[in-house]
Short mmCIF file of N, CA and C in Angstrom, two decimals:
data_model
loop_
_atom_site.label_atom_id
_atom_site.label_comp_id
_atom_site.label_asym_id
_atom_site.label_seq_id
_atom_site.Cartn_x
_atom_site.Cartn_y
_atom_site.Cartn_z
N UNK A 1 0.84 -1.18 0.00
CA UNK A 1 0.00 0.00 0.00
C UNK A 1 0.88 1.25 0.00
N UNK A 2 1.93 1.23 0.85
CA UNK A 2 2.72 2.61 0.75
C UNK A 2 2.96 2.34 -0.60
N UNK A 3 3.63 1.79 -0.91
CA UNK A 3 4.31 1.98 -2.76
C UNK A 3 3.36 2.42 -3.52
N UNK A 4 1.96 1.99 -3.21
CA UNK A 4 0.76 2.57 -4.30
C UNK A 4 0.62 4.33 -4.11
N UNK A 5 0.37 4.51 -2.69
CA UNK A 5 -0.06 5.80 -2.33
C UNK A 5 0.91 6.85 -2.21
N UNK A 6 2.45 6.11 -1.80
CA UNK A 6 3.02 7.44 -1.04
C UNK A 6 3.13 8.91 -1.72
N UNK A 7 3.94 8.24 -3.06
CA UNK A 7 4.12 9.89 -4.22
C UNK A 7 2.92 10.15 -4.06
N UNK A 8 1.58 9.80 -4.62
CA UNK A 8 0.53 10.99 -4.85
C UNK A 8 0.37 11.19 -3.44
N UNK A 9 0.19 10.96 -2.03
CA UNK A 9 -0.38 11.27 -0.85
C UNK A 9 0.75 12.53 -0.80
N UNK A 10 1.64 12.57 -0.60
CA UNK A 10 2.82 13.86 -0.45
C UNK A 10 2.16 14.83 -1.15
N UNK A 11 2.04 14.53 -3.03
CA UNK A 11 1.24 15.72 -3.33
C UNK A 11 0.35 16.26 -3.24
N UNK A 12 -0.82 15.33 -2.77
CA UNK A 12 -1.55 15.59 -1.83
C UNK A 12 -1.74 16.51 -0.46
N UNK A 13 -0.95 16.18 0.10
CA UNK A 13 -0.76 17.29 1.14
C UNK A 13 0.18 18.43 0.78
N UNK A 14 0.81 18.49 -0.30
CA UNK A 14 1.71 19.88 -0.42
C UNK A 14 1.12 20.41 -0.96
N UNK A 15 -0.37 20.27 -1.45
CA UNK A 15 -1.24 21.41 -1.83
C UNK A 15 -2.00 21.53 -0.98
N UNK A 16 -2.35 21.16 0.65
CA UNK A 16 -2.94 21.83 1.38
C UNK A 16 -1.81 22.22 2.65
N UNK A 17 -0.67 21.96 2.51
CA UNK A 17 0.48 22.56 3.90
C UNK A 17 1.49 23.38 3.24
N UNK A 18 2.54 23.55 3.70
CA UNK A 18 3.59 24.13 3.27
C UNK A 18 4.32 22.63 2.80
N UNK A 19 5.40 22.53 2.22
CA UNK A 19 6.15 21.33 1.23
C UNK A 19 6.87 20.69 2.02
N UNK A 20 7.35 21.67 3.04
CA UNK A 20 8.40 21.16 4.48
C UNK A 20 7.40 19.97 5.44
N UNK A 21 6.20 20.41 5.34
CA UNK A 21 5.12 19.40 6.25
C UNK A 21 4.49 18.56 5.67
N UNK A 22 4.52 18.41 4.23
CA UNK A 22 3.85 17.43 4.10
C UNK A 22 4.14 16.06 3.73
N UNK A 23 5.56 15.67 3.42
CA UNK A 23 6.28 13.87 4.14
C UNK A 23 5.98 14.23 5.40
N UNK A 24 6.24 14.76 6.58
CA UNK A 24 6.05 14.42 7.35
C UNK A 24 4.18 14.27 7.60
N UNK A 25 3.59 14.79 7.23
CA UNK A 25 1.84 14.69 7.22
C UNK A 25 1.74 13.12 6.80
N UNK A 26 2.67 13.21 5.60
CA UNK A 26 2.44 11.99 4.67
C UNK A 26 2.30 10.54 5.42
N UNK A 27 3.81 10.71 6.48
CA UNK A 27 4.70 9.72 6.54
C UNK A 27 3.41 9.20 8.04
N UNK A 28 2.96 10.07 8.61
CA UNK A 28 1.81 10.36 9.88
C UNK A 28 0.31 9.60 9.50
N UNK A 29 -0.10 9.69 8.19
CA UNK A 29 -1.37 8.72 7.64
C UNK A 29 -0.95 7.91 7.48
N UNK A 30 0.38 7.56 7.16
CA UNK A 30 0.60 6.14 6.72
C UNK A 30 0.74 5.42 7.85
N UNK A 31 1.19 5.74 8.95
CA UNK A 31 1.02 5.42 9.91
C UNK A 31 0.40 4.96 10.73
N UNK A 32 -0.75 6.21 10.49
CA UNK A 32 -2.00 5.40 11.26
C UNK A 32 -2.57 4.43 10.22
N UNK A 33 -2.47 4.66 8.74
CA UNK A 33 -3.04 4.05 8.18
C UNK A 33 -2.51 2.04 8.51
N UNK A 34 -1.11 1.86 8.70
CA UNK A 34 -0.55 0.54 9.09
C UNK A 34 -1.49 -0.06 10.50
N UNK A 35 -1.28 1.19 10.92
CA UNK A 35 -1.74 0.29 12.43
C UNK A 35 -3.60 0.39 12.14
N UNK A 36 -4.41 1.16 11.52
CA UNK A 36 -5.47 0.29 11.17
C UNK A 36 -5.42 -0.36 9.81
N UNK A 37 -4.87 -1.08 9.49
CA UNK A 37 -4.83 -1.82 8.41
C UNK A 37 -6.09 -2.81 8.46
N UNK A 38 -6.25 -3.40 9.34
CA UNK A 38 -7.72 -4.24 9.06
C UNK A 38 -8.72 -3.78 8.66
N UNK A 39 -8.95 -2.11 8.99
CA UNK A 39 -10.30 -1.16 8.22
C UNK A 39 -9.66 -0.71 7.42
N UNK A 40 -8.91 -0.69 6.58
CA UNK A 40 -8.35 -0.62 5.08
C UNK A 40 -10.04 -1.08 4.27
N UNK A 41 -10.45 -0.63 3.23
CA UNK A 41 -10.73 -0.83 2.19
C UNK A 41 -9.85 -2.12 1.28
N UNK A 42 -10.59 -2.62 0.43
CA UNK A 42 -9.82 -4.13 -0.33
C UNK A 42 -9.35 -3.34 -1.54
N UNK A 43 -9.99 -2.10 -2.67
CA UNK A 43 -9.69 -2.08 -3.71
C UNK A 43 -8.37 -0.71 -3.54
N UNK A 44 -7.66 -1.09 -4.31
CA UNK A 44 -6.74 -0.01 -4.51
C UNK A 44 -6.92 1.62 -4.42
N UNK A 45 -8.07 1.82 -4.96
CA UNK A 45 -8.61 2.85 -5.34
C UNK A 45 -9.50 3.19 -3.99
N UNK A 46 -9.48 2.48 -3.10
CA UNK A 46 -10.92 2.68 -1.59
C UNK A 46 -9.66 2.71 -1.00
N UNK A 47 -8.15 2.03 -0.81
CA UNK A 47 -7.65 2.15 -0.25
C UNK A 47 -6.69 3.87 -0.35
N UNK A 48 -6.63 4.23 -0.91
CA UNK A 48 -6.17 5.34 -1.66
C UNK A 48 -6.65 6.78 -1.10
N UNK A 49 -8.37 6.60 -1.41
CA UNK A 49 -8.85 7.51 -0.82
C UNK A 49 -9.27 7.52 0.72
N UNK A 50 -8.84 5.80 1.64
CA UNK A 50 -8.99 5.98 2.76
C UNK A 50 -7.80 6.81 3.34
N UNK A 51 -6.87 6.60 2.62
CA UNK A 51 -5.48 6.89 3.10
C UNK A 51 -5.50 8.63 2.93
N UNK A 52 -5.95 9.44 1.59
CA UNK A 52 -6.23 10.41 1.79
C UNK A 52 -7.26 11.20 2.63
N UNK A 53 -8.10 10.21 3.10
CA UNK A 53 -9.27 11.06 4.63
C UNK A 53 -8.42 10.90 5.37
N UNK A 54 -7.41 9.79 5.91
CA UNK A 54 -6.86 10.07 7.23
C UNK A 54 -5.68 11.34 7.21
N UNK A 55 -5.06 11.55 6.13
CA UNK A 55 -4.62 12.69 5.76
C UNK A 55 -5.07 14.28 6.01
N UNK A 56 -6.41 14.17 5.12
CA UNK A 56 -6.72 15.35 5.44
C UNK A 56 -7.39 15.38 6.76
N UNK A 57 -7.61 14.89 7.74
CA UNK A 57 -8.20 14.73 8.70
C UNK A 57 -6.95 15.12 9.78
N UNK A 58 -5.88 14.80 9.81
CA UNK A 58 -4.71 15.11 10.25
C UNK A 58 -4.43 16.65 10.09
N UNK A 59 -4.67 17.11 8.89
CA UNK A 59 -4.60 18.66 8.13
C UNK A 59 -5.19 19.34 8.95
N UNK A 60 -6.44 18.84 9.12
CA UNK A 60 -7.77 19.98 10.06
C UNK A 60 -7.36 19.99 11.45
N UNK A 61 -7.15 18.46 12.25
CA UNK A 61 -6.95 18.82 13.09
C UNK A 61 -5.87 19.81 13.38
N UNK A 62 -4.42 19.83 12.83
CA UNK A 62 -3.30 20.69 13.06
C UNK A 62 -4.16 22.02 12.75
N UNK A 63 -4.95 22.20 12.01
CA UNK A 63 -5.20 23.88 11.76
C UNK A 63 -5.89 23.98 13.00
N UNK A 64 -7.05 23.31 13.38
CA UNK A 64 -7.63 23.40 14.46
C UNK A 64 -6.83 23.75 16.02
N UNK A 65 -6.05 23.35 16.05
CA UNK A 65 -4.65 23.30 17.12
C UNK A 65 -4.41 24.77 16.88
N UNK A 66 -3.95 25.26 15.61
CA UNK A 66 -3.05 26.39 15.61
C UNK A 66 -4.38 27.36 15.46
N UNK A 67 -5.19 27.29 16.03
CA UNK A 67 -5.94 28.01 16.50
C UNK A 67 -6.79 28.72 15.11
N UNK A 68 -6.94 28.15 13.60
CA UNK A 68 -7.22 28.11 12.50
C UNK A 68 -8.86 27.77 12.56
N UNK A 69 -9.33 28.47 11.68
CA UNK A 69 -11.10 28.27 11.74
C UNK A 69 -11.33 27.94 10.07
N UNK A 70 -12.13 26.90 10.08
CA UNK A 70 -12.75 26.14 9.06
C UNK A 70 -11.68 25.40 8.33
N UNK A 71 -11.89 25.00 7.59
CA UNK A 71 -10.98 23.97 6.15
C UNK A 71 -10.04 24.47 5.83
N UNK A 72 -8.79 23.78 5.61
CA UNK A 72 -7.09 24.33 5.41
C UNK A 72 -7.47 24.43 4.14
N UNK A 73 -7.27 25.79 3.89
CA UNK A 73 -7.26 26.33 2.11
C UNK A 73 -6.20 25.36 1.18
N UNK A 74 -6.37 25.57 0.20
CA UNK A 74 -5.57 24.18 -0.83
C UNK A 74 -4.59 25.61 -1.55
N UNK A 75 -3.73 25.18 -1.52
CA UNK A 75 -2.61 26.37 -2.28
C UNK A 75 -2.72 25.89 -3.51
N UNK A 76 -1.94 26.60 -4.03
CA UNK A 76 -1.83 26.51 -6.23
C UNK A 76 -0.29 26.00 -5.85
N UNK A 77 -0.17 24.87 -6.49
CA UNK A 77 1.40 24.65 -6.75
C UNK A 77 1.79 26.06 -7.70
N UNK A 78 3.01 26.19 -7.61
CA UNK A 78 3.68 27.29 -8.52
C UNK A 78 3.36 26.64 -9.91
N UNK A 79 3.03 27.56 -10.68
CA UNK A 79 2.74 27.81 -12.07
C UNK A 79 4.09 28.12 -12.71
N UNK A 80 4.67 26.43 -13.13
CA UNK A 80 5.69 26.22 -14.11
C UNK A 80 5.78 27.90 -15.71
N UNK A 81 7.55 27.87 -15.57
CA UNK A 81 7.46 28.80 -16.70
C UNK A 81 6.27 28.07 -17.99
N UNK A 82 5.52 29.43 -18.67
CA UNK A 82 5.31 29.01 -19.61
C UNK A 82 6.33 28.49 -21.07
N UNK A 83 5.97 27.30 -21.77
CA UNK A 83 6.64 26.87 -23.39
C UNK A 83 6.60 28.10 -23.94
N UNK A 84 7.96 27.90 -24.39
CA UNK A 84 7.96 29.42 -25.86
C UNK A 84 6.26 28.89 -26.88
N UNK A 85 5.64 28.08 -27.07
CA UNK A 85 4.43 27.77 -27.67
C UNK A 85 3.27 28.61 -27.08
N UNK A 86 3.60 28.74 -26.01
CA UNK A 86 2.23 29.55 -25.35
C UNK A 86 2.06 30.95 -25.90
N UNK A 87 0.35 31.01 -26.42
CA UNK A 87 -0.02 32.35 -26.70
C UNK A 87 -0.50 32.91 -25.70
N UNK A 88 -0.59 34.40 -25.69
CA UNK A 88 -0.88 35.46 -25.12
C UNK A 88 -2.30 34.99 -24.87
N UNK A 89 -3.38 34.65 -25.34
CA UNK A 89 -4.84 34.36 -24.47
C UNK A 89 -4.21 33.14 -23.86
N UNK A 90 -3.60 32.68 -23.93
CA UNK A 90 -3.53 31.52 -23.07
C UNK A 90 -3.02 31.81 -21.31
N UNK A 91 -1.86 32.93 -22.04
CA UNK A 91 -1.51 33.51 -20.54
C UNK A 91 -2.55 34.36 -19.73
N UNK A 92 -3.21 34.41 -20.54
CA UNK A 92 -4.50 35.63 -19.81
C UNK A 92 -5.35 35.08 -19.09
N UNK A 93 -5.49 33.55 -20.38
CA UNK A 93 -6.15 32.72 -19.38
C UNK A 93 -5.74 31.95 -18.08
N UNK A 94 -4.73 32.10 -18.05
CA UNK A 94 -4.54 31.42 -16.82
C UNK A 94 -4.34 32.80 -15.66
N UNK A 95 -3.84 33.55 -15.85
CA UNK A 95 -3.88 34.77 -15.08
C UNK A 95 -5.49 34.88 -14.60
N UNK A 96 -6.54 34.70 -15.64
CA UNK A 96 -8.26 34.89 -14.96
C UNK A 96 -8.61 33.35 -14.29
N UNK A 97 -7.74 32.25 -14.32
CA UNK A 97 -8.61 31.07 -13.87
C UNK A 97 -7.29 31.49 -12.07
N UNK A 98 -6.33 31.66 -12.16
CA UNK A 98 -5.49 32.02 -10.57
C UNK A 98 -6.17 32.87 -10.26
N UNK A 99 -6.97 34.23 -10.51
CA UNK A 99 -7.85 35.06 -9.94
C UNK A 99 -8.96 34.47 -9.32
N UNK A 100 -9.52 34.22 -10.44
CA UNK A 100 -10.73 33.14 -10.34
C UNK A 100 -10.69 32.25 -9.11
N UNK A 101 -9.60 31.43 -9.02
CA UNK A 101 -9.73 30.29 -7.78
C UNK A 101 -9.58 31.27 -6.42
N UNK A 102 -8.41 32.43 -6.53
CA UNK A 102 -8.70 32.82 -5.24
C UNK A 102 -9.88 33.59 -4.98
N UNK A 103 -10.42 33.43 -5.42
CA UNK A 103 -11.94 33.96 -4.91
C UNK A 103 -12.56 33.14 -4.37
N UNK A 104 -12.44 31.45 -5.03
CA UNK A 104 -13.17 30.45 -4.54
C UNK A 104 -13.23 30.13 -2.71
N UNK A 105 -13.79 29.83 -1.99
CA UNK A 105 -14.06 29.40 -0.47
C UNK A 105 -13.26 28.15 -0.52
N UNK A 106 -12.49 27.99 0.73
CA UNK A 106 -11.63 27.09 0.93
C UNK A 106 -12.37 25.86 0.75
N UNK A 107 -13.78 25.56 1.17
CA UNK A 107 -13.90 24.16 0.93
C UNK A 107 -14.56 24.06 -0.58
N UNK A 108 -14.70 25.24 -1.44
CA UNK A 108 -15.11 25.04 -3.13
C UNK A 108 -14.00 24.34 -3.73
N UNK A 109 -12.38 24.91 -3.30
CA UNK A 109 -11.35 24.85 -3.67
C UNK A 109 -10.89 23.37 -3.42
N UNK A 110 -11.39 22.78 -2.31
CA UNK A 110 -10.91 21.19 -1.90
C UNK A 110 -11.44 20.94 -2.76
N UNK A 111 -13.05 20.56 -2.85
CA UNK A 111 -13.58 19.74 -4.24
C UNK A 111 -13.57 20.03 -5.18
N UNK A 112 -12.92 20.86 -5.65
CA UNK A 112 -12.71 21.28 -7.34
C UNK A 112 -11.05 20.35 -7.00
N UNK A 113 -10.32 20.55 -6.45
CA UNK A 113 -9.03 19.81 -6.16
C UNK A 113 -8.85 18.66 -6.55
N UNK A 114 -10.32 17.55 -5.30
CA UNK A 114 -10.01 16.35 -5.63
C UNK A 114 -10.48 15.60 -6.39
N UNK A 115 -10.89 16.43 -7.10
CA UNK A 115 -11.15 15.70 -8.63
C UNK A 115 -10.62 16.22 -9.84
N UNK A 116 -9.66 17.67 -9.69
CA UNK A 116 -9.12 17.85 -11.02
C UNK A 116 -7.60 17.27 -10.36
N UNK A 117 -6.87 17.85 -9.37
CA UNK A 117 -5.92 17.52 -9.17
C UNK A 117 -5.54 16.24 -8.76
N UNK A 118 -6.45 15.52 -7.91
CA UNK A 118 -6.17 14.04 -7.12
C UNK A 118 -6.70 12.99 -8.05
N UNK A 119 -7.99 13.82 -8.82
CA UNK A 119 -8.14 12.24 -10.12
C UNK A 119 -8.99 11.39 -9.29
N UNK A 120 -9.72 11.78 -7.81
CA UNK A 120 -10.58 10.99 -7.19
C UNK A 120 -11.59 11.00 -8.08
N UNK A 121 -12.77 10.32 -7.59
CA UNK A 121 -13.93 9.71 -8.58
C UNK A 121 -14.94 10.77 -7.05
N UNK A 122 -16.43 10.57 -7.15
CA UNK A 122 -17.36 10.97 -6.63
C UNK A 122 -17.22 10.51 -5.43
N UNK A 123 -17.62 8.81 -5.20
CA UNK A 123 -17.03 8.33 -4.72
C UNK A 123 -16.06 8.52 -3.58
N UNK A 124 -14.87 8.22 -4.06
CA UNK A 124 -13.47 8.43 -3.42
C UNK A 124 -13.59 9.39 -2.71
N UNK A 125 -13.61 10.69 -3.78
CA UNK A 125 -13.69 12.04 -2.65
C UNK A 125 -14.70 12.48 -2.21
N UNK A 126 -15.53 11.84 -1.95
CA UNK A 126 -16.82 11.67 -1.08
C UNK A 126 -16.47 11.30 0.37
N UNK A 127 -15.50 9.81 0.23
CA UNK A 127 -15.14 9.00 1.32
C UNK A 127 -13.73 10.22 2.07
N UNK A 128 -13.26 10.83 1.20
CA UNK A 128 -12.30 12.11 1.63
C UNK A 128 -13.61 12.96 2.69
N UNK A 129 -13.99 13.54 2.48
CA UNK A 129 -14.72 14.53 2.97
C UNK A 129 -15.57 13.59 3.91
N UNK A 130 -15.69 12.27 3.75
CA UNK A 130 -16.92 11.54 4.80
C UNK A 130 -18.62 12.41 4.74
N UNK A 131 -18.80 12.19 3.18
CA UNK A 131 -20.19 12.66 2.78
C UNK A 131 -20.20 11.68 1.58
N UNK A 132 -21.50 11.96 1.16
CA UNK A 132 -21.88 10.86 -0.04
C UNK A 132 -21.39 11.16 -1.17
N UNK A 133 -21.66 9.88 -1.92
CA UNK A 133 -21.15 10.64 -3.49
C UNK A 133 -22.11 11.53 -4.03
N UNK A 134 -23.48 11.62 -3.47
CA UNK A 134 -24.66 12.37 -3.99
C UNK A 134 -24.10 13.92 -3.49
N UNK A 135 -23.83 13.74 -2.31
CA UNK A 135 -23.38 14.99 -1.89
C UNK A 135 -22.49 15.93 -2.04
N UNK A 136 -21.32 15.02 -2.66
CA UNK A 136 -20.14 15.43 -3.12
C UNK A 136 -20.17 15.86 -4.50
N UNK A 137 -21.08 15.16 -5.25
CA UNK A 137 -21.58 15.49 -6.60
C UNK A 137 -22.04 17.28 -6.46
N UNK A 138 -22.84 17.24 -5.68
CA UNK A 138 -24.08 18.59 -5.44
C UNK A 138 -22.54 19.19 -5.01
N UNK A 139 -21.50 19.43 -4.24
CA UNK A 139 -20.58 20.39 -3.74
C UNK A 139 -19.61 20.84 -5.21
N UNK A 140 -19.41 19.32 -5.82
CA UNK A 140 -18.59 19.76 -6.79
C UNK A 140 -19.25 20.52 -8.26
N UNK A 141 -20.43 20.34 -7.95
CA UNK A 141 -21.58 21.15 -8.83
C UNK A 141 -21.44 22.40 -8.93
N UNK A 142 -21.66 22.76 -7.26
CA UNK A 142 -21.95 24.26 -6.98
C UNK A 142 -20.28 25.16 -7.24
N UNK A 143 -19.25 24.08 -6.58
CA UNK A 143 -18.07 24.80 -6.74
C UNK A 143 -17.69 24.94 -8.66
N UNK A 144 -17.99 24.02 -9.32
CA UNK A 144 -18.04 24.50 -11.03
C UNK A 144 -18.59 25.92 -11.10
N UNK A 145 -20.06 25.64 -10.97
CA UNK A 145 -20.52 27.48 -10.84
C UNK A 145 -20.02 28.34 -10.86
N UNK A 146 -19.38 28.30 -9.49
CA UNK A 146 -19.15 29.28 -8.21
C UNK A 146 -17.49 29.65 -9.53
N UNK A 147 -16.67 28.73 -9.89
CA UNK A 147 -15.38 29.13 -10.77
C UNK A 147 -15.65 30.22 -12.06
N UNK A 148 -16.97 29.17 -12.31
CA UNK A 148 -17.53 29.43 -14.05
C UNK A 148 -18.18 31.30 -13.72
N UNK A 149 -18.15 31.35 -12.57
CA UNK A 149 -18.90 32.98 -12.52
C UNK A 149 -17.89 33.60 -12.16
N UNK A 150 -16.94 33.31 -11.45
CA UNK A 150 -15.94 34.18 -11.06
C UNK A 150 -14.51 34.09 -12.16
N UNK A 151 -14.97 33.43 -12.90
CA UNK A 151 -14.03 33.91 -14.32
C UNK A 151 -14.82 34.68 -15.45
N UNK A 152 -15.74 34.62 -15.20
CA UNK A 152 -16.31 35.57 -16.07
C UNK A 152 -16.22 37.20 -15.32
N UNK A 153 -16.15 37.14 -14.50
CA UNK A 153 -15.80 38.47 -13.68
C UNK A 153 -14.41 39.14 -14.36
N UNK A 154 -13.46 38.40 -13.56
CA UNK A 154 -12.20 38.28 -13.90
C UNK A 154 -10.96 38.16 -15.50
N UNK A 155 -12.56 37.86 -16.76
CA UNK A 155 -12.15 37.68 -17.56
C UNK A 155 -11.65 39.81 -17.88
N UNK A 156 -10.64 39.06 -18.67
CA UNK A 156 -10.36 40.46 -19.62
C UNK A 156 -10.91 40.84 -20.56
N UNK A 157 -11.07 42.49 -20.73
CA UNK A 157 -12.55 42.76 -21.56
C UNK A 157 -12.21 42.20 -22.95
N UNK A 158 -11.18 41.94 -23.38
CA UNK A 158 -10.03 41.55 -24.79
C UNK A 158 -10.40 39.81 -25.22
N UNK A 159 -10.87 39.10 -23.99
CA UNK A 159 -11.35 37.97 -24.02
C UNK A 159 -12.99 37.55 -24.33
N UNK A 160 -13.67 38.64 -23.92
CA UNK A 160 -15.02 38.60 -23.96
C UNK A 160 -15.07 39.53 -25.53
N UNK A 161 -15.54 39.07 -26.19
CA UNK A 161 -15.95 39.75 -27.31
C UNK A 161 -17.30 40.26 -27.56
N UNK A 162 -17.93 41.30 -27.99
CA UNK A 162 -19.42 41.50 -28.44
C UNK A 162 -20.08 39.98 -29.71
N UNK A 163 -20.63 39.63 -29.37
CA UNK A 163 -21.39 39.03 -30.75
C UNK A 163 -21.53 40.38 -31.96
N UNK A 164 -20.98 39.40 -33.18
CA UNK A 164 -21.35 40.28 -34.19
C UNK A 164 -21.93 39.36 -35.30
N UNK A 165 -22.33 39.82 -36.45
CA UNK A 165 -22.82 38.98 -37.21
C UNK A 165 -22.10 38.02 -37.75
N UNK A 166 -21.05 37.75 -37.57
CA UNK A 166 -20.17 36.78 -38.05
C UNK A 166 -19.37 36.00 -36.68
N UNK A 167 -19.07 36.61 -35.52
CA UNK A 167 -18.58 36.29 -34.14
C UNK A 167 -19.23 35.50 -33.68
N UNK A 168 -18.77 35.04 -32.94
CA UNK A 168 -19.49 34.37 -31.39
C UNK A 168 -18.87 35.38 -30.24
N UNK A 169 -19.46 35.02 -29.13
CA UNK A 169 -19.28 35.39 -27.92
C UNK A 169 -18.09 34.08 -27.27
N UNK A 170 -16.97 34.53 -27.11
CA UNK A 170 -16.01 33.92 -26.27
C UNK A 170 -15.58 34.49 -24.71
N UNK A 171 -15.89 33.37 -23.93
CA UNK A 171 -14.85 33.66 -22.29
C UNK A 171 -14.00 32.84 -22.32
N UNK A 172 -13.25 32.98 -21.37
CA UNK A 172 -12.10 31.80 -21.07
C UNK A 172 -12.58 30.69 -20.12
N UNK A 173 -14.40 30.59 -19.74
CA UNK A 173 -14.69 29.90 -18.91
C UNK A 173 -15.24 28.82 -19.85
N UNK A 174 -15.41 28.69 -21.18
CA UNK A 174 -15.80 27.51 -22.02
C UNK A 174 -14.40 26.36 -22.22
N UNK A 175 -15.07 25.57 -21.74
CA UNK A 175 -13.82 24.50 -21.64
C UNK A 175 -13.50 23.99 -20.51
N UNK A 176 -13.25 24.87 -19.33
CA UNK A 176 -12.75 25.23 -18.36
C UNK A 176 -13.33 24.35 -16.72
N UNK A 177 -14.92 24.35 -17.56
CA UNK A 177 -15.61 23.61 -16.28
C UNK A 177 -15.67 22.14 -16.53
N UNK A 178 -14.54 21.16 -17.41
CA UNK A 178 -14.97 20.26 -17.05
C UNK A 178 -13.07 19.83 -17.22
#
């Protein structure tokens, strides 16, 4: 099980701690995760995301300790130089989707996370959060929205075009929500 989980569980937590804490966060679920090994989940994938609830569950409590109120915000890994290939809307676009997320509420930002960044299923990061997949569905619903409106805010007026008789209307939020 460590060999399956450890790399992604690290990255896992270095997008909700600082990079210095999270092997050690890491190395702390796995931990507990050994010594309950009998409530392990059987499939790879149940085991995975059990290993990431005891994780983030570890996360809250430390914020909770340091005297922190509600859900440990999820940081943006640093945004690699762009390829000499990259165009100028492309940089814009990503300049309005980093606006965009910090606007988002720390717990919009987890479930938009664990399913673009962690690759969990409904499911999985359902069993993360310890809510249903119905429920987790309806959170990761509202947090799409909640992105899809606050990039349209954020878009640049250069991105939004008027409809004309030959145009369409473009944002940088088509594409974006799935």
């Amino acid at each position: 099980m460590f060999d399956d989980v450890h790399d992604d569980l690290v990255r896992f937590c270095a997008r909700r701690t600082d990079t210095a804490s999270a092997e050690d966060v890491a190395a702390d679920a796995l931990l507990t995760a050994w010594r309950r090994f009998d409530d392990a989940p059987l499939s790879h994938d149940g085991r995975r995301a059990w290993v990431y609830g005891i994780a983030r569950n570890q996360l809250l409590n430390a914020a909770r300790s340091a005297g922190r109120r509600g859900a440990l915000a999820v940081r943006m890994t640093k945004t690699a130089p762009l390829p000499s290939g990259v165009t100028e809307d492309e940089a814009v676009l990503r300049a309005d989707l980093s606006a965009a997320w910090a606007r988002l509420t720390p717990a919009q930002q987890e479930v938009l996370a664990l399913t673009v960044w962690d690759g969990l299923d409904a499911t999985q990061a359902g069993a993360v959060l310890d809510i249903s997949a119905l429920a987790y569905r309806l959170r990761l619903s509202r947090a799409r929205k909640a992105l899809r409106a606050h990039l349209h805010l954020t878009a640049s007026p250069a991105r939004v075009t008027s409809p004309g008789p030959s145009r369409t209307t473009t944002t940088p939020c088509e594409g974006a929500s799935r």
